[in-house]
Amino acid sequence: MTMLILILVCLFMPEMAAAQSLAPAGWDVGLKLNEPADLNPDPRIVEINLTAKLADVEVAPGKLVHAWTYDGGLPGPLIKARVGDRLIVHFKNELKEPTTVHWHGVRVPIEMDGVPDISQPEVKQGESFTYDFVVRDAGLYWYHPHVMSAAQVGFGLYGALLVEDPDDGVGVADQVTIVLSDIGFDAKGQLEPADSGGSAGMVFGREGDYVLVNGRTRPTLRARPGAPQRWRIVNAAKSRFFYLDLEGQAFTVIGVDGGLQERPVTNDILLVTPGERVDVIVAPKGKAGTPLTLRAMLYNRGYGSVQYRSVEDVLFIEFTAQPPVTAAPVRVSRALPLPAVEGATRVDVVLTLPPMENGKSEFRVNGVPFWKAKPFQAKLGETQLWIVRNDSDWDHPFHLHGYFFQIIDDKDQPVRPLALKDTVNVPMKTTVRLLVTFDERPGEWMFHCHILDHADGGLMGTVMVGDGKASGHVHTKKP
């Protein structure tokens, strides 16, 4: 009877059959992330404690760094929830510096967005703050501070939030969350200063010498040849771009920042810029005894970013001696709204880097750095077309807090496949067009370059959604 049921499942419900694990035992142990204890017995509420504190972390054999961490780990714990769940995070700060937690990509109320002086007070040493919101959208998100962002993220404060939809239809049982980052420290394990290189270091965007995958250098996954794996990837580095190559083997992209996209797309190289997420299926092929290497190739994100860097080995895949399998084609689809530009309010956003003045450089949005800027304006329910023009000689991953947008081409047509984004790379000397609808959540929401050194150097602003009593104020300090 059991065999008959299995045959019927394979014939009439192939997506369930495809969900059977094909991975060897312990296939992902080299990348396993810690998960926090759920304190709430309600199955639709995830309630956890999260503490920012210093800890010694081993990122490679014999290589210890005295990092800033969430719960003592690098990265912070992987928080898991299902779409529609309520997430309650009791956050405590044991660092000497004030901090916050920003939930990157999550459509939270403004009070939960984690930006000091805009959405919440700083959480000082010994203080606590409770984040409480519903996760409305399936997808991979992440969390990090918005106080001295480049320093604190660079020192190790980041972690992943995975919001799952059991009915997404992907049908790949073997799934791993991959947090890409980097860190810099000396032989004594002391972190590189966040202001190294001064103004020039800010303009270049500082990268650490140790490339990390889930807090480890060059970890290993195990695989049966040809067996599909679902990789949920987030780039949590403060400046580094990851231009990924699996020795020419294919990545099938099924989703991005805001969850599954309209249809899969297959690429043999994958660019993931700071703040972005990508949901891919890989079916690595190879032989036992011959590892396959995932590498970060050179990508020109601005002057010097290629000349002073080298190709990096990111992780290795070791194959079992099992006979290879042939993965079925990926047929995941998602119905997304077809955006229309007609009637949208045009907003021009120009990103510049003027010549150095008095020995200092500052990035500007529409002619002013953040600390001299007034908020943009948007009405509740209004759709706006943002024309983001990058006049600088550096790429800028552009991130909008609190809302998803869709990419529009220069003929006012949506870029296919349709997808929901909150972070998009705006290459040097190019223009990207974003269509965004500001829903029922009023407040002052940030936007900025997610090369966090650039954000700290002036490349950010805010949009006031709703009436906004502070709509005329000018920012005078850096969050």
CSV table of C-alpha atoms in Angstrom, one decimal:
chain,number,residue,atom,x,y,z
A,1,MET,CA,0.0,0.0,0.0
A,2,THR,CA,2.8,2.4,0.9
A,3,MET,CA,4.5,1.8,-2.5
A,4,LEU,CA,1.2,2.4,-4.3
A,5,ILE,CA,0.7,5.7,-2.5
A,6,LEU,CA,4.2,6.7,-3.5
A,7,ILE,CA,3.6,5.8,-7.2
A,8,LEU,CA,0.4,7.8,-7.2
A,9,VAL,CA,2.2,10.8,-5.6
A,10,CYS,CA,4.9,10.7,-8.3
A,11,LEU,CA,2.3,10.5,-11.1
A,12,PHE,CA,-0.2,13.0,-10.0
A,13,MET,CA,1.6,15.3,-7.6
A,14,PRO,CA,5.2,15.6,-9.1
A,15,GLU,CA,5.9,18.7,-7.0
A,16,MET,CA,5.5,16.7,-3.8
A,17,ALA,CA,7.8,13.9,-5.2
A,18,ALA,CA,10.4,16.6,-6.2
A,19,ALA,CA,10.4,17.8,-2.6
A,20,GLN,CA,12.1,14.6,-1.4
A,21,SER,CA,15.7,15.3,-0.2
A,22,LEU,CA,18.4,14.1,-2.5
A,23,ALA,CA,21.3,15.5,-0.5
A,24,PRO,CA,23.7,13.3,1.5
A,25,ALA,CA,23.4,13.3,5.3
A,26,GLY,CA,25.0,16.4,6.8
A,27,TRP,CA,25.3,18.1,3.4
A,28,ASP,CA,25.0,21.6,4.8
A,29,VAL,CA,26.8,21.2,8.2
A,30,GLY,CA,29.6,23.4,7.0
A,31,LEU,CA,27.2,26.3,6.5
A,32,LYS,CA,24.7,25.7,9.3
A,33,LEU,CA,23.5,28.9,11.0
A,34,ASN,CA,22.4,29.1,14.6
A,35,GLU,CA,18.7,29.6,15.2
A,36,PRO,CA,17.2,31.4,18.2
A,37,ALA,CA,14.8,29.7,20.6
A,38,ASP,CA,11.2,30.5,20.0
A,39,LEU,CA,9.8,31.6,23.4
A,40,ASN,CA,6.1,31.6,22.3
A,41,PRO,CA,3.9,28.5,22.2
A,42,ASP,CA,1.6,30.1,19.6
A,43,PRO,CA,2.5,28.5,16.2
A,44,ARG,CA,1.8,31.8,14.5
A,45,ILE,CA,4.0,33.9,16.8
A,46,VAL,CA,7.8,33.8,16.7
A,47,GLU,CA,9.1,35.4,19.9
A,48,ILE,CA,12.9,35.6,20.5
A,49,ASN,CA,15.6,37.4,22.4
A,50,LEU,CA,18.4,39.1,20.5
A,51,THR,CA,21.5,40.6,22.1
A,52,ALA,CA,24.2,42.8,20.6
A,53,LYS,CA,27.6,42.1,22.3
A,54,LEU,CA,31.3,41.6,21.7
A,55,ALA,CA,32.6,38.1,21.2
A,56,ASP,CA,35.7,36.3,19.9
A,57,VAL,CA,34.7,34.4,16.7
A,58,GLU,CA,36.8,32.0,14.7
A,59,VAL,CA,36.3,32.7,11.0
A,60,ALA,CA,39.1,30.2,9.9
A,61,PRO,CA,41.2,27.7,11.7
A,62,GLY,CA,43.3,29.7,14.2
A,63,LYS,CA,41.9,33.0,13.0
A,64,LEU,CA,40.0,34.7,15.8
A,65,VAL,CA,38.4,38.2,15.5
A,66,HIS,CA,37.0,40.2,18.4
A,67,ALA,CA,33.8,41.0,16.6
A,68,TRP,CA,30.6,42.9,17.3
A,69,THR,CA,27.9,40.2,17.2
A,70,TYR,CA,24.2,39.3,17.7
A,71,ASP,CA,24.1,36.6,20.3
A,72,GLY,CA,27.8,36.0,20.1
A,73,GLY,CA,27.8,34.6,16.5
A,74,LEU,CA,28.9,35.8,13.1
A,75,PRO,CA,26.5,36.3,11.4
A,76,GLY,CA,23.7,36.7,13.9
A,77,PRO,CA,21.1,33.9,14.3
A,78,LEU,CA,18.9,32.9,11.4
A,79,ILE,CA,15.4,34.0,12.3
A,80,LYS,CA,12.7,31.9,10.6
A,81,ALA,CA,9.0,32.6,10.3
A,82,ARG,CA,6.1,31.8,8.0
A,83,VAL,CA,4.4,34.5,5.9
A,84,GLY,CA,1.7,36.1,8.0
A,85,ASP,CA,3.4,35.3,11.3
A,86,ARG,CA,3.9,37.9,14.1
A,87,LEU,CA,7.5,38.4,14.9
A,88,ILE,CA,8.5,39.7,18.4
A,89,VAL,CA,12.2,40.5,19.0
A,90,HIS,CA,13.3,41.5,22.5
A,91,PHE,CA,16.5,43.3,21.7
A,92,LYS,CA,19.2,44.2,24.3
A,93,ASN,CA,22.3,46.2,23.7
A,94,GLU,CA,25.4,45.1,25.6
A,95,LEU,CA,27.8,47.2,23.5
A,96,LYS,CA,29.3,50.4,24.7
A,97,GLU,CA,28.0,52.2,21.6
A,98,PRO,CA,24.3,52.9,20.9
A,99,THR,CA,22.7,50.8,18.2
A,100,THR,CA,19.4,49.8,16.6
A,101,VAL,CA,18.0,47.0,14.5
A,102,HIS,CA,16.8,47.8,11.0
A,103,TRP,CA,14.7,45.0,9.2
A,104,HIS,CA,16.0,45.4,5.7
A,105,GLY,CA,13.3,44.8,3.1
A,106,VAL,CA,10.5,44.0,5.6
A,107,ARG,CA,7.3,46.1,5.3
A,108,VAL,CA,7.2,47.1,8.9
A,109,PRO,CA,5.4,50.0,10.6
A,110,ILE,CA,7.6,53.1,10.7
A,111,GLU,CA,8.1,52.7,14.5
A,112,MET,CA,9.8,49.3,13.8
A,113,ASP,CA,12.2,50.5,11.1
A,114,GLY,CA,15.2,51.0,13.4
A,115,VAL,CA,16.5,54.4,12.2
A,116,PRO,CA,17.4,56.7,15.1
A,117,ASP,CA,15.9,60.2,15.3
A,118,ILE,CA,13.5,59.2,12.5
A,119,SER,CA,11.7,56.1,13.6
A,120,GLN,CA,13.0,55.2,17.0
A,121,PRO,CA,15.5,56.3,19.7
A,122,GLU,CA,18.9,54.8,19.8
A,123,VAL,CA,19.2,51.8,22.1
A,124,LYS,CA,22.1,52.7,24.5
A,125,GLN,CA,24.3,50.3,26.4
A,126,GLY,CA,22.2,48.3,28.9
A,127,GLU,CA,18.9,49.3,27.3
A,128,SER,CA,16.4,47.2,25.5
A,129,PHE,CA,13.8,47.7,22.7
A,130,THR,CA,11.1,45.3,21.6
A,131,TYR,CA,10.4,45.0,17.8
A,132,ASP,CA,6.9,43.7,17.1
A,133,PHE,CA,5.4,43.3,13.6
A,134,VAL,CA,3.8,40.9,11.2
A,135,VAL,CA,5.9,39.5,8.3
A,136,ARG,CA,3.7,40.2,5.4
A,137,ASP,CA,5.8,38.9,2.5
A,138,ALA,CA,7.6,35.6,1.9
A,139,GLY,CA,11.3,36.0,1.0
A,140,LEU,CA,14.8,36.3,2.5
A,141,TYR,CA,15.4,39.5,4.4
A,142,TRP,CA,18.1,40.6,6.8
A,143,TYR,CA,18.7,42.7,9.9
A,144,HIS,CA,21.5,45.2,10.8
A,145,PRO,CA,22.0,48.5,12.7
A,146,HIS,CA,21.3,52.0,11.4
A,147,VAL,CA,23.7,53.7,13.8
A,148,MET,CA,27.2,54.2,12.4
A,149,SER,CA,26.1,51.7,9.8
A,150,ALA,CA,29.3,51.2,8.0
A,151,ALA,CA,31.3,50.6,11.2
A,152,GLN,CA,28.8,48.4,12.9
A,153,VAL,CA,27.9,46.2,9.9
A,154,GLY,CA,31.6,46.0,9.0
A,155,PHE,CA,32.4,44.9,12.6
A,156,GLY,CA,29.9,42.0,12.4
A,157,LEU,CA,26.4,43.1,13.2
A,158,TYR,CA,24.1,41.5,10.6
A,159,GLY,CA,21.9,38.4,10.3
A,160,ALA,CA,19.3,36.8,8.1
A,161,LEU,CA,15.5,36.7,8.4
A,162,LEU,CA,13.9,33.9,6.3
A,163,VAL,CA,10.1,34.2,5.8
A,164,GLU,CA,8.8,31.0,4.2
A,165,ASP,CA,5.7,30.2,2.3
A,166,PRO,CA,5.0,26.4,2.6
A,167,ASP,CA,2.8,26.7,-0.6
A,168,ASP,CA,5.4,28.4,-2.8
A,169,GLY,CA,5.6,25.4,-5.1
A,170,VAL,CA,9.3,25.4,-5.5
A,171,GLY,CA,9.6,21.7,-4.7
A,172,VAL,CA,13.3,21.6,-3.8
A,173,ALA,CA,13.7,20.1,-0.3
A,174,ASP,CA,17.4,20.8,0.1
A,175,GLN,CA,17.7,24.5,1.0
A,176,VAL,CA,20.4,26.6,2.6
A,177,THR,CA,20.6,30.2,3.6
A,178,ILE,CA,23.9,31.8,2.5
A,179,VAL,CA,25.0,35.1,4.2
A,180,LEU,CA,27.9,36.7,2.2
A,181,SER,CA,30.1,39.3,3.9
A,182,ASP,CA,33.6,40.2,4.7
A,183,ILE,CA,35.6,41.5,7.7
A,184,GLY,CA,39.0,43.0,8.3
A,185,PHE,CA,41.2,42.4,11.4
A,186,ASP,CA,44.9,42.2,12.3
A,187,ALA,CA,47.1,39.4,13.6
A,188,LYS,CA,45.8,40.0,17.2
A,189,GLY,CA,42.2,39.7,16.1
A,190,GLN,CA,41.5,43.5,16.4
A,191,LEU,CA,39.1,45.0,13.9
A,192,GLU,CA,40.4,47.3,11.3
A,193,PRO,CA,39.4,50.9,12.1
A,194,ALA,CA,36.1,51.9,10.5
A,195,ASP,CA,37.7,55.2,9.2
A,196,SER,CA,40.8,53.6,7.7
A,197,GLY,CA,41.9,55.6,4.6
A,198,GLY,CA,40.0,58.7,5.7
A,199,SER,CA,37.9,60.4,3.0
A,200,ALA,CA,39.5,58.3,0.2
A,201,GLY,CA,38.5,55.1,2.1
A,202,MET,CA,34.9,56.4,2.3
A,203,VAL,CA,34.8,57.1,-1.4
A,204,PHE,CA,36.3,53.7,-2.4
A,205,GLY,CA,34.1,51.8,0.1
A,206,ARG,CA,36.1,49.7,2.5
A,207,GLU,CA,36.3,45.9,2.1
A,208,GLY,CA,37.7,43.4,4.6
A,209,ASP,CA,40.4,41.0,3.6
A,210,TYR,CA,38.5,38.0,4.9
A,211,VAL,CA,35.6,36.9,2.7
A,212,LEU,CA,33.0,35.1,4.7
A,213,VAL,CA,30.1,32.7,4.0
A,214,ASN,CA,28.0,32.3,7.1
A,215,GLY,CA,30.9,33.6,9.1
A,216,ARG,CA,33.4,31.2,7.7
A,217,THR,CA,36.1,31.4,5.1
A,218,ARG,CA,35.8,28.9,2.2
A,219,PRO,CA,33.3,26.5,3.8
A,220,THR,CA,32.2,23.2,2.1
A,221,LEU,CA,28.8,21.9,1.0
A,222,ARG,CA,28.3,18.3,0.1
A,223,ALA,CA,26.2,17.2,-2.9
A,224,ARG,CA,25.1,14.3,-5.0
A,225,PRO,CA,26.0,15.1,-8.6
A,226,GLY,CA,23.1,16.8,-10.4
A,227,ALA,CA,20.8,17.0,-7.3
A,228,PRO,CA,19.1,20.4,-7.0
A,229,GLN,CA,19.8,22.7,-4.1
A,230,ARG,CA,18.0,25.9,-3.2
A,231,TRP,CA,20.4,28.7,-2.2
A,232,ARG,CA,18.8,31.7,-0.4
A,233,ILE,CA,21.6,34.3,-0.7
A,234,VAL,CA,22.0,37.7,0.9
A,235,ASN,CA,24.9,40.1,0.5
A,236,ALA,CA,25.5,41.6,4.0
A,237,ALA,CA,28.9,43.2,3.2
A,238,LYS,CA,29.1,46.9,3.7
A,239,SER,CA,30.8,47.6,0.4
A,240,ARG,CA,31.8,44.4,-1.4
A,241,PHE,CA,30.0,43.2,-4.5
A,242,PHE,CA,29.8,39.4,-5.1
A,243,TYR,CA,30.0,38.5,-8.8
A,244,LEU,CA,29.5,34.8,-8.4
A,245,ASP,CA,30.7,32.0,-10.8
A,246,LEU,CA,30.2,28.3,-10.2
A,247,GLU,CA,32.9,27.3,-12.8
A,248,GLY,CA,30.4,28.1,-15.5
A,249,GLN,CA,27.6,26.0,-14.2
A,250,ALA,CA,24.1,27.5,-14.2
A,251,PHE,CA,22.2,29.5,-11.6
A,252,THR,CA,18.4,29.4,-12.0
A,253,VAL,CA,17.1,32.6,-10.4
A,254,ILE,CA,13.6,32.1,-9.1
A,255,GLY,CA,13.3,35.1,-6.8
A,256,VAL,CA,14.9,38.3,-5.6
A,257,ASP,CA,14.4,40.8,-2.7
A,258,GLY,CA,10.6,40.6,-2.4
A,259,GLY,CA,10.3,36.9,-2.9
A,260,LEU,CA,9.6,34.8,-6.0
A,261,GLN,CA,9.7,36.6,-9.4
A,262,GLU,CA,7.4,36.1,-12.4
A,263,ARG,CA,9.4,33.3,-13.9
A,264,PRO,CA,12.8,31.7,-13.6
A,265,VAL,CA,15.8,33.0,-15.4
A,266,THR,CA,19.1,31.0,-15.9
A,267,ASN,CA,22.5,32.7,-15.8
A,268,ASP,CA,26.0,31.4,-15.7
A,269,ILE,CA,27.2,34.3,-13.5
A,270,LEU,CA,25.4,36.1,-10.7
A,271,LEU,CA,25.9,39.7,-9.4
A,272,VAL,CA,24.7,40.3,-5.8
A,273,THR,CA,25.3,43.8,-4.6
A,274,PRO,CA,25.3,44.9,-0.9
A,275,GLY,CA,21.8,44.6,0.5
A,276,GLU,CA,20.4,42.5,-2.3
A,277,ARG,CA,19.0,39.0,-2.0
A,278,VAL,CA,18.7,36.3,-4.6
A,279,ASP,CA,16.8,32.9,-4.5
A,280,VAL,CA,18.5,30.4,-6.9
A,281,ILE,CA,18.4,26.7,-7.8
A,282,VAL,CA,21.7,25.1,-8.5
A,283,ALA,CA,22.2,21.5,-9.6
A,284,PRO,CA,26.0,21.2,-9.3
A,285,LYS,CA,27.7,18.5,-11.4
A,286,GLY,CA,31.0,16.9,-10.8
A,287,LYS,CA,32.8,13.8,-9.6
A,288,ALA,CA,33.8,12.5,-6.1
A,289,GLY,CA,37.3,13.7,-5.3
A,290,THR,CA,37.1,16.8,-7.5
A,291,PRO,CA,35.6,19.8,-5.7
A,292,LEU,CA,33.6,22.4,-7.5
A,293,THR,CA,34.4,26.0,-6.5
A,294,LEU,CA,32.1,29.0,-6.2
A,295,ARG,CA,34.2,32.1,-6.9
A,296,ALA,CA,33.7,35.8,-6.6
A,297,MET,CA,35.0,37.2,-9.8
A,298,LEU,CA,36.3,40.7,-10.4
A,299,TYR,CA,33.6,43.4,-10.9
A,300,ASN,CA,34.3,47.0,-11.7
A,301,ARG,CA,32.2,49.0,-9.2
A,302,GLY,CA,34.4,52.1,-9.5
A,303,TYR,CA,38.0,53.2,-10.0
A,304,GLY,CA,40.4,50.8,-8.2
A,305,SER,CA,37.8,48.2,-7.3
A,306,VAL,CA,39.4,45.8,-9.9
A,307,GLN,CA,43.0,46.8,-9.7
A,308,TYR,CA,43.4,46.2,-6.0
A,309,ARG,CA,41.3,43.1,-5.6
A,310,SER,CA,41.7,39.5,-6.8
A,311,VAL,CA,39.3,36.6,-7.6
A,312,GLU,CA,38.2,35.0,-4.3
A,313,ASP,CA,37.2,31.4,-3.6
A,314,VAL,CA,33.9,31.6,-1.7
A,315,LEU,CA,32.9,28.0,-1.0
A,316,PHE,CA,33.6,24.5,-2.2
A,317,ILE,CA,31.2,21.7,-3.2
A,318,GLU,CA,32.4,18.2,-2.6
A,319,PHE,CA,30.6,15.4,-4.4
A,320,THR,CA,29.5,12.0,-3.2
A,321,ALA,CA,30.2,8.8,-5.2
A,322,GLN,CA,26.4,8.3,-5.7
A,323,PRO,CA,25.2,8.0,-9.3
A,324,PRO,CA,24.3,11.4,-10.7
A,325,VAL,CA,20.6,12.5,-11.0
A,326,THR,CA,19.0,14.7,-13.6
A,327,ALA,CA,17.1,17.6,-12.1
A,328,ALA,CA,13.7,18.4,-13.5
A,329,PRO,CA,13.3,21.9,-15.1
A,330,VAL,CA,12.3,24.6,-12.7
A,331,ARG,CA,8.8,25.8,-13.4
A,332,VAL,CA,8.0,28.1,-10.5
A,333,SER,CA,5.9,31.1,-11.4
A,334,ARG,CA,4.3,34.0,-9.6
A,335,ALA,CA,1.5,36.4,-10.6
A,336,LEU,CA,2.7,40.0,-10.0
A,337,PRO,CA,1.0,43.2,-10.8
A,338,LEU,CA,1.9,44.7,-14.2
A,339,PRO,CA,3.0,48.2,-13.3
A,340,ALA,CA,1.8,51.2,-15.3
A,341,VAL,CA,3.7,54.5,-15.4
A,342,GLU,CA,0.7,56.5,-16.6
A,343,GLY,CA,-0.4,58.9,-13.8
A,344,ALA,CA,2.6,58.3,-11.7
A,345,THR,CA,4.3,61.3,-10.1
A,346,ARG,CA,7.9,61.8,-11.4
A,347,VAL,CA,10.6,62.2,-8.9
A,348,ASP,CA,14.2,63.0,-10.0
A,349,VAL,CA,17.0,61.6,-7.9
A,350,VAL,CA,20.5,62.6,-8.9
A,351,LEU,CA,23.6,61.0,-7.3
A,352,THR,CA,26.8,62.9,-7.5
A,353,LEU,CA,30.3,63.1,-6.0
A,354,PRO,CA,31.7,66.7,-6.4
A,355,PRO,CA,35.4,67.4,-6.3
A,356,MET,CA,37.0,67.2,-2.9
A,357,GLU,CA,36.8,70.4,-0.8
A,358,ASN,CA,39.1,71.2,2.2
A,359,GLY,CA,40.5,67.7,2.0
A,360,LYS,CA,37.1,66.0,2.3
A,361,SER,CA,34.7,64.3,-0.1
A,362,GLU,CA,31.0,64.0,0.3
A,363,PHE,CA,28.4,62.2,-1.9
A,364,ARG,CA,25.2,64.2,-2.6
A,365,VAL,CA,21.6,63.6,-3.6
A,366,ASN,CA,20.1,66.4,-5.7
A,367,GLY,CA,23.1,68.6,-4.8
A,368,VAL,CA,23.2,68.2,-1.0
A,369,PRO,CA,24.5,65.6,1.4
A,370,PHE,CA,22.0,63.9,3.8
A,371,TRP,CA,22.7,66.3,6.7
A,372,LYS,CA,21.6,69.3,4.6
A,373,ALA,CA,18.6,67.6,2.9
A,374,LYS,CA,14.9,68.1,3.2
A,375,PRO,CA,12.6,65.0,2.9
A,376,PHE,CA,11.0,64.1,-0.4
A,377,GLN,CA,7.2,64.0,-0.2
A,378,ALA,CA,4.6,61.3,-1.1
A,379,LYS,CA,0.9,60.9,-0.4
A,380,LEU,CA,-0.6,57.8,1.1
A,381,GLY,CA,-1.5,55.5,-1.8
A,382,GLU,CA,0.5,57.6,-4.3
A,383,THR,CA,2.5,55.9,-7.1
A,384,GLN,CA,5.7,57.6,-8.0
A,385,LEU,CA,8.3,57.0,-10.8
A,386,TRP,CA,11.7,57.7,-9.4
A,387,ILE,CA,14.3,58.5,-12.0
A,388,VAL,CA,17.6,57.6,-10.3
A,389,ARG,CA,20.5,59.1,-12.2
A,390,ASN,CA,24.1,58.2,-11.2
A,391,ASP,CA,26.4,60.9,-12.3
A,392,SER,CA,29.3,59.6,-10.2
A,393,ASP,CA,32.2,57.2,-11.2
A,394,TRP,CA,31.0,54.6,-8.7
A,395,ASP,CA,28.1,52.0,-8.7
A,396,HIS,CA,25.5,52.6,-6.1
A,397,PRO,CA,23.2,49.8,-4.8
A,398,PHE,CA,20.1,52.0,-4.1
A,399,HIS,CA,17.9,50.9,-1.2
A,400,LEU,CA,14.5,52.2,-0.2
A,401,HIS,CA,13.2,51.4,3.3
A,402,GLY,CA,9.7,50.0,3.9
A,403,TYR,CA,8.5,49.6,0.3
A,404,PHE,CA,9.1,47.4,-2.7
A,405,PHE,CA,9.5,48.9,-6.2
A,406,GLN,CA,9.5,47.5,-9.7
A,407,ILE,CA,12.1,48.4,-12.4
A,408,ILE,CA,10.9,50.3,-15.5
A,409,ASP,CA,12.8,50.7,-18.7
A,410,ASP,CA,13.4,53.9,-20.6
A,411,LYS,CA,10.3,53.3,-22.7
A,412,ASP,CA,8.1,53.2,-19.6
A,413,GLN,CA,7.7,49.4,-19.9
A,414,PRO,CA,8.3,47.0,-16.9
A,415,VAL,CA,11.5,45.1,-17.0
A,416,ARG,CA,10.8,41.3,-17.3
A,417,PRO,CA,10.6,39.0,-15.5
A,418,LEU,CA,8.5,41.1,-13.1
A,419,ALA,CA,10.0,41.2,-9.6
A,420,LEU,CA,9.7,43.1,-6.4
A,421,LYS,CA,12.9,44.9,-5.3
A,422,ASP,CA,14.0,47.1,-2.5
A,423,THR,CA,17.6,47.3,-3.5
A,424,VAL,CA,18.9,47.8,-7.0
A,425,ASN,CA,22.3,48.6,-8.4
A,426,VAL,CA,22.6,51.9,-10.3
A,427,PRO,CA,25.8,51.5,-12.3
A,428,MET,CA,28.1,54.5,-12.8
A,429,LYS,CA,27.0,57.0,-15.3
A,430,THR,CA,23.6,55.3,-15.9
A,431,THR,CA,20.0,55.8,-14.9
A,432,VAL,CA,17.5,53.4,-13.3
A,433,ARG,CA,13.8,54.0,-13.2
A,434,LEU,CA,11.8,52.7,-10.2
A,435,LEU,CA,8.0,52.6,-9.8
A,436,VAL,CA,6.8,52.5,-6.2
A,437,THR,CA,3.4,52.8,-4.6
A,438,PHE,CA,3.4,54.2,-1.0
A,439,ASP,CA,0.8,52.2,0.8
A,440,GLU,CA,-1.1,52.8,4.1
A,441,ARG,CA,2.0,53.1,6.3
A,442,PRO,CA,2.8,56.8,6.9
A,443,GLY,CA,6.1,58.0,8.2
A,444,GLU,CA,9.6,59.2,7.2
A,445,TRP,CA,11.4,56.5,5.3
A,446,MET,CA,15.0,56.4,4.4
A,447,PHE,CA,16.7,55.7,1.0
A,448,HIS,CA,20.4,55.4,0.6
A,449,CYS,CA,23.3,53.7,-1.2
A,450,HIS,CA,24.0,50.3,0.4
A,451,ILE,CA,27.7,50.8,0.1
A,452,LEU,CA,27.4,51.9,3.7
A,453,ASP,CA,30.6,54.1,3.5
A,454,HIS,CA,28.8,56.0,0.7
A,455,ALA,CA,25.7,56.4,2.8
A,456,ASP,CA,27.7,57.7,5.8
A,457,GLY,CA,29.4,60.0,3.3
A,458,GLY,CA,26.2,61.7,2.4
A,459,LEU,CA,24.4,59.4,-0.1
A,460,MET,CA,21.1,59.1,1.6
A,461,GLY,CA,17.8,60.9,2.1
A,462,THR,CA,14.2,60.3,3.3
A,463,VAL,CA,10.7,60.4,1.8
A,464,MET,CA,7.9,61.7,4.0
A,465,VAL,CA,4.8,59.5,3.3
A,466,GLY,CA,1.5,61.0,4.5
A,467,ASP,CA,0.9,64.4,6.1
A,468,GLY,CA,4.1,64.4,8.1
A,469,LYS,CA,4.3,67.3,10.5
A,470,ALA,CA,8.1,67.4,10.1
A,471,SER,CA,7.8,67.7,6.3
A,472,GLY,CA,9.8,71.0,6.2
A,473,HIS,CA,12.7,70.1,8.4
A,474,VAL,CA,16.3,69.7,7.3
A,475,HIS,CA,18.4,66.8,8.5
A,476,THR,CA,21.4,68.0,10.5
A,477,LYS,CA,23.1,64.7,11.6
A,478,LYS,CA,24.0,61.3,10.3
A,479,PRO,CA,21.9,58.3,11.5
